[in-house]
Amino acid sequence: MRIIQRYGTTKEEEFLRIERMFADLEETRTDFPKGKRMLPIAASEPCNTLIWEHEFPDIQSAYDMLEFLSNDKEHKILYEEQAPFFEKVKIEFYKNFE
């Protein structure tokens, strides 16, 4: 699963400060997936984008995690602080080619 979050170019510092808090939450809580965060350098997404990615065993596990995050109190507090900076958010699901 990949979550692509585009934020306002003038709000990068604030957006990434909150994103570091999300990363800390992932590190301290065992019930959170450990995501990989990426910032585009040369990509189809603009530079004011943060990409969070995690590989789940199946799509249902990914949906379950989205449901869990939408109901988690700590996640909700951080999300509400970060949400005003979003310009666009999309969630993508992929399957591995094996």
PDB file of C-alpha atoms in Angstrom:
ATOM      1  CA  MET A   1       0.000   0.000   0.000  1.00  0.00           C
ATOM      2  CA  ARG A   2       1.232   3.450  -0.848  1.00  0.00           C
ATOM      3  CA  ILE A   3      -0.204   6.678   0.579  1.00  0.00           C
ATOM      4  CA  ILE A   4       0.737   9.718  -1.487  1.00  0.00           C
ATOM      5  CA  GLN A   5       0.293  13.040   0.294  1.00  0.00           C
ATOM      6  CA  ARG A   6       0.855  16.328  -1.497  1.00  0.00           C
ATOM      7  CA  TYR A   7       1.192  19.320   0.806  1.00  0.00           C
ATOM      8  CA  GLY A   8       1.375  23.073   0.264  1.00  0.00           C
ATOM      9  CA  THR A   9       4.838  24.213  -0.789  1.00  0.00           C
ATOM     10  CA  THR A  10       4.843  26.983   1.800  1.00  0.00           C
ATOM     11  CA  LYS A  11       3.963  24.522   4.584  1.00  0.00           C
ATOM     12  CA  GLU A  12       6.733  21.953   4.119  1.00  0.00           C
ATOM     13  CA  GLU A  13       8.404  22.589   7.475  1.00  0.00           C
ATOM     14  CA  GLU A  14       5.156  22.239   9.436  1.00  0.00           C
ATOM     15  CA  PHE A  15       4.012  19.219   7.428  1.00  0.00           C
ATOM     16  CA  LEU A  16       7.286  17.326   7.883  1.00  0.00           C
ATOM     17  CA  ARG A  17       7.447  18.208  11.595  1.00  0.00           C
ATOM     18  CA  ILE A  18       4.125  16.436  12.086  1.00  0.00           C
ATOM     19  CA  GLU A  19       5.222  13.570   9.823  1.00  0.00           C
ATOM     20  CA  ARG A  20       8.205  13.014  12.124  1.00  0.00           C
ATOM     21  CA  MET A  21       5.686  12.661  14.954  1.00  0.00           C
ATOM     22  CA  PHE A  22       3.873   9.975  12.930  1.00  0.00           C
ATOM     23  CA  ALA A  23       7.212   8.196  12.447  1.00  0.00           C
ATOM     24  CA  ASP A  24       7.857   8.359  16.203  1.00  0.00           C
ATOM     25  CA  LEU A  25       4.402   6.893  16.824  1.00  0.00           C
ATOM     26  CA  GLU A  26       5.214   3.985  14.498  1.00  0.00           C
ATOM     27  CA  GLU A  27       8.493   3.374  16.319  1.00  0.00           C
ATOM     28  CA  THR A  28       6.986   3.343  19.800  1.00  0.00           C
ATOM     29  CA  ARG A  29       3.798   1.378  19.123  1.00  0.00           C
ATOM     30  CA  THR A  30       3.912  -2.258  18.122  1.00  0.00           C
ATOM     31  CA  ASP A  31       0.383  -2.140  16.662  1.00  0.00           C
ATOM     32  CA  PHE A  32       1.405   0.334  13.933  1.00  0.00           C
ATOM     33  CA  PRO A  33       2.878  -0.743  10.598  1.00  0.00           C
ATOM     34  CA  LYS A  34       6.435   0.403  10.070  1.00  0.00           C
ATOM     35  CA  GLY A  35       6.221   2.463   6.909  1.00  0.00           C
ATOM     36  CA  LYS A  36       8.886   3.639   4.543  1.00  0.00           C
ATOM     37  CA  ARG A  37       8.727   7.377   3.901  1.00  0.00           C
ATOM     38  CA  MET A  38      10.016   8.878   0.679  1.00  0.00           C
ATOM     39  CA  LEU A  39      10.328  12.397  -0.714  1.00  0.00           C
ATOM     40  CA  PRO A  40      10.505  12.669  -4.524  1.00  0.00           C
ATOM     41  CA  ILE A  41      13.718  13.902  -6.097  1.00  0.00           C
ATOM     42  CA  ALA A  42      13.058  12.960  -9.719  1.00  0.00           C
ATOM     43  CA  ALA A  43       9.623  11.380 -10.009  1.00  0.00           C
ATOM     44  CA  SER A  44       6.149  11.729 -11.454  1.00  0.00           C
ATOM     45  CA  GLU A  45       5.023  13.310  -8.169  1.00  0.00           C
ATOM     46  CA  PRO A  46       6.041  16.896  -7.373  1.00  0.00           C
ATOM     47  CA  CYS A  47       8.687  17.606  -4.736  1.00  0.00           C
ATOM     48  CA  ASN A  48       6.066  18.755  -2.230  1.00  0.00           C
ATOM     49  CA  THR A  49       4.889  15.161  -1.785  1.00  0.00           C
ATOM     50  CA  LEU A  50       5.471  12.603   0.921  1.00  0.00           C
ATOM     51  CA  ILE A  51       5.009   8.932   0.066  1.00  0.00           C
ATOM     52  CA  TRP A  52       4.404   6.402   2.831  1.00  0.00           C
ATOM     53  CA  GLU A  53       4.692   2.758   1.821  1.00  0.00           C
ATOM     54  CA  HIS A  54       4.263  -0.566   3.564  1.00  0.00           C
ATOM     55  CA  GLU A  55       3.964  -4.088   2.197  1.00  0.00           C
ATOM     56  CA  PHE A  56       1.046  -6.005   3.700  1.00  0.00           C
ATOM     57  CA  PRO A  57       0.565  -9.762   3.303  1.00  0.00           C
ATOM     58  CA  ASP A  58      -2.775  -9.209   1.533  1.00  0.00           C
ATOM     59  CA  ILE A  59      -5.187  -6.435   0.621  1.00  0.00           C
ATOM     60  CA  GLN A  60      -7.537  -7.196   3.511  1.00  0.00           C
ATOM     61  CA  SER A  61      -4.701  -6.544   5.974  1.00  0.00           C
ATOM     62  CA  ALA A  62      -4.142  -3.164   4.317  1.00  0.00           C
ATOM     63  CA  TYR A  63      -7.845  -2.289   4.558  1.00  0.00           C
ATOM     64  CA  ASP A  64      -7.878  -3.411   8.193  1.00  0.00           C
ATOM     65  CA  MET A  65      -4.929  -1.138   8.968  1.00  0.00           C
ATOM     66  CA  LEU A  66      -6.660   1.844   7.345  1.00  0.00           C
ATOM     67  CA  GLU A  67      -9.693   1.139   9.519  1.00  0.00           C
ATOM     68  CA  PHE A  68      -7.500   0.821  12.615  1.00  0.00           C
ATOM     69  CA  LEU A  69      -5.746   4.138  11.896  1.00  0.00           C
ATOM     70  CA  SER A  70      -9.023   5.967  11.336  1.00  0.00           C
ATOM     71  CA  ASN A  71     -10.137   4.916  14.832  1.00  0.00           C
ATOM     72  CA  ASP A  72      -6.849   5.318  16.712  1.00  0.00           C
ATOM     73  CA  LYS A  73      -6.902   8.310  19.082  1.00  0.00           C
ATOM     74  CA  GLU A  74      -3.200   9.230  18.792  1.00  0.00           C
ATOM     75  CA  HIS A  75      -3.227   8.918  15.013  1.00  0.00           C
ATOM     76  CA  LYS A  76      -6.398  10.992  14.775  1.00  0.00           C
ATOM     77  CA  ILE A  77      -4.860  13.859  16.796  1.00  0.00           C
ATOM     78  CA  LEU A  78      -1.826  14.036  14.517  1.00  0.00           C
ATOM     79  CA  TYR A  79      -3.942  13.659  11.379  1.00  0.00           C
ATOM     80  CA  GLU A  80      -6.188  16.556  12.395  1.00  0.00           C
ATOM     81  CA  GLU A  81      -3.110  18.733  12.924  1.00  0.00           C
ATOM     82  CA  GLN A  82      -1.601  17.767   9.556  1.00  0.00           C
ATOM     83  CA  ALA A  83      -4.780  17.690   7.426  1.00  0.00           C
ATOM     84  CA  PRO A  84      -4.978  21.468   6.766  1.00  0.00           C
ATOM     85  CA  PHE A  85      -1.658  21.227   4.874  1.00  0.00           C
ATOM     86  CA  PHE A  86      -2.887  18.577   2.409  1.00  0.00           C
ATOM     87  CA  GLU A  87      -3.452  19.565  -1.197  1.00  0.00           C
ATOM     88  CA  LYS A  88      -4.121  16.025  -2.404  1.00  0.00           C
ATOM     89  CA  VAL A  89      -4.054  12.537  -0.917  1.00  0.00           C
ATOM     90  CA  LYS A  90      -4.403   9.228  -2.697  1.00  0.00           C
ATOM     91  CA  ILE A  91      -3.989   5.633  -1.649  1.00  0.00           C
ATOM     92  CA  GLU A  92      -2.689   3.008  -4.034  1.00  0.00           C
ATOM     93  CA  PHE A  93      -2.661  -0.756  -3.707  1.00  0.00           C
ATOM     94  CA  TYR A  94      -0.315  -3.046  -5.606  1.00  0.00           C
ATOM     95  CA  LYS A  95       0.274  -6.755  -5.786  1.00  0.00           C
ATOM     96  CA  ASN A  96       3.737  -8.203  -6.167  1.00  0.00           C
ATOM     97  CA  PHE A  97       4.629  -9.676  -9.523  1.00  0.00           C
ATOM     98  CA  GLU A  98       6.050 -13.097  -8.719  1.00  0.00           C
TER      99      GLU A  98
END
